[in-house]
Amino acid sequence: MSPSHPKAVLWDLDGELFDSSELLFMAWREAVGAAGGSDGHADHDAVFGMRNDDLVR
């Protein structure tokens, strides 16, 4: 195997290696709050895990 080829590839299937839910909430709160929407945890939790194209609708 040449040095330019990776020996391994690592994917984080969101939550498997790193729990990003709080970071996602912080980004969601900023974006939704700036647009005049509700920016609470309950509203975020109701849509957490949805596909982005479904969530934006």
Coordinates of N, CA and C in Angstrom, one line a residue:
M1 N 0.9 -1.2 0.0 CA 0.0 0.0 0.0 C 0.9 1.2 0.0
S2 N 0.6 2.2 -0.9 CA 1.4 3.4 -1.0 C 1.1 4.3 0.2
P3 N 2.0 5.2 0.6 CA 1.8 6.1 1.7 C 0.6 7.1 1.4
S4 N 0.3 7.3 0.1 CA -0.8 8.3 -0.2 C -2.2 7.7 0.0
H5 N -2.3 6.4 0.3 CA -3.6 5.8 0.5 C -3.8 5.6 2.0
P6 N -5.0 5.9 2.5 CA -5.2 5.8 4.0 C -5.3 4.3 4.3
K7 N -4.9 4.0 5.5 CA -4.9 2.6 6.0 C -6.2 2.3 6.7
A8 N -6.9 3.4 7.0 CA -8.3 3.2 7.7 C -9.1 4.4 7.4
V9 N -10.4 4.2 7.5 CA -11.3 5.3 7.4 C -12.3 5.2 8.6
L10 N -12.6 6.3 9.2 CA -13.4 6.3 10.4 C -14.6 7.3 10.2
W11 N -15.8 6.7 10.4 CA -17.0 7.5 10.3 C -17.6 7.6 11.7
D12 N -18.1 8.7 12.1 CA -18.8 8.8 13.4 C -20.3 8.9 13.0
L13 N -21.0 7.9 13.3 CA -22.4 7.8 13.0 C -23.2 8.5 14.0
D14 N -22.9 9.7 14.3 CA -23.5 10.7 15.2 C -24.0 10.0 16.5
G15 N -23.2 10.1 17.5 CA -23.6 9.5 18.8 C -22.8 8.2 19.1
E16 N -22.2 7.7 18.1 CA -21.5 6.4 18.3 C -20.1 6.7 19.0
L17 N -19.4 7.7 18.5 CA -18.1 8.1 19.1 C -18.1 9.4 19.9
F18 N -19.0 10.3 19.5 CA -19.1 11.6 20.1 C -20.6 12.0 20.1
D19 N -21.0 12.4 21.3 CA -22.4 12.8 21.4 C -22.5 14.3 21.1
S20 N -23.0 14.6 19.9 CA -23.0 16.0 19.5 C -24.3 16.7 19.7
S21 N -25.2 16.1 20.4 CA -26.6 16.6 20.6 C -26.6 18.0 21.2
E22 N -25.7 18.3 22.2 CA -25.7 19.6 22.8 C -25.2 20.6 21.9
L23 N -24.2 20.3 21.1 CA -23.6 21.2 20.1 C -24.6 21.5 19.0
L24 N -25.4 20.5 18.6 CA -26.4 20.7 17.6 C -27.5 21.6 18.2
F25 N -27.9 21.4 19.4 CA -28.9 22.2 20.0 C -28.4 23.7 20.1
M26 N -27.2 23.9 20.4 CA -26.7 25.3 20.5 C -26.8 26.0 19.1
A27 N -26.4 25.2 18.0 CA -26.5 25.8 16.7 C -27.9 26.0 16.3
W28 N -28.8 25.0 16.6 CA -30.2 25.1 16.3 C -30.8 26.3 17.0
R29 N -30.5 26.5 18.3 CA -31.1 27.6 19.1 C -30.7 28.9 18.4
E30 N -29.5 29.1 18.0 CA -29.0 30.3 17.4 C -29.7 30.6 16.1
A31 N -29.8 29.5 15.2 CA -30.4 29.7 13.9 C -31.9 29.9 14.0
V32 N -32.6 29.1 14.8 CA -34.0 29.2 14.9 C -34.4 30.5 15.6
G33 N -33.7 30.8 16.7 CA -34.0 32.0 17.4 C -33.8 33.3 16.6
A34 N -32.8 33.3 15.7 CA -32.5 34.4 14.9 C -33.6 34.6 13.8
A35 N -34.3 33.5 13.5 CA -35.4 33.5 12.5 C -36.7 33.8 13.2
G36 N -36.7 34.0 14.5 CA -37.9 34.3 15.3 C -38.7 33.1 15.7
G37 N -38.1 31.9 15.6 CA -38.8 30.7 16.1 C -38.5 30.4 17.5
S38 N -39.1 29.3 18.0 CA -38.9 28.9 19.4 C -37.5 28.2 19.5
D39 N -36.8 28.6 20.5 CA -35.4 28.1 20.6 C -35.2 27.3 21.9
G40 N -36.3 26.6 22.4 CA -36.2 25.8 23.6 C -35.8 24.4 23.4
H41 N -35.3 23.7 24.4 CA -34.9 22.3 24.3 C -36.1 21.4 23.9
A42 N -37.2 21.7 24.4 CA -38.4 20.8 24.1 C -38.7 20.8 22.6
D43 N -38.6 22.0 22.0 CA -38.8 22.0 20.5 C -37.7 21.4 19.7
H44 N -36.5 21.6 20.2 CA -35.3 20.9 19.6 C -35.4 19.4 19.7
D45 N -35.8 18.9 20.9 CA -35.8 17.5 21.1 C -36.9 16.8 20.2
A46 N -38.0 17.6 19.9 CA -39.1 17.0 19.1 C -38.6 16.8 17.7
V47 N -37.6 17.4 17.2 CA -37.1 17.3 15.8 C -35.7 16.7 15.7
F48 N -35.1 16.4 16.9 CA -33.7 15.9 16.9 C -33.7 14.5 16.2
G49 N -32.8 14.3 15.3 CA -32.7 13.1 14.6 C -33.4 13.1 13.2
M50 N -34.2 14.1 13.0 CA -34.8 14.1 11.7 C -33.8 14.5 10.6
R51 N -34.1 14.1 9.4 CA -33.3 14.5 8.2 C -33.4 16.0 8.0
N52 N -32.4 16.6 7.6 CA -32.4 18.1 7.4 C -33.4 18.5 6.5
D53 N -33.6 17.8 5.3 CA -34.6 18.3 4.4 C -36.0 18.2 4.9
D54 N -36.3 17.2 5.8 CA -37.6 17.1 6.4 C -37.7 18.2 7.5
L55 N -36.7 18.4 8.3 CA -36.7 19.4 9.4 C -36.9 20.8 8.9
V56 N -36.3 21.2 7.7 CA -36.5 22.5 7.2 C -37.9 22.8 6.8
R57 N -38.6 21.8 6.3 CA -40.0 22.0 5.9 C -40.8 22.5 7.1

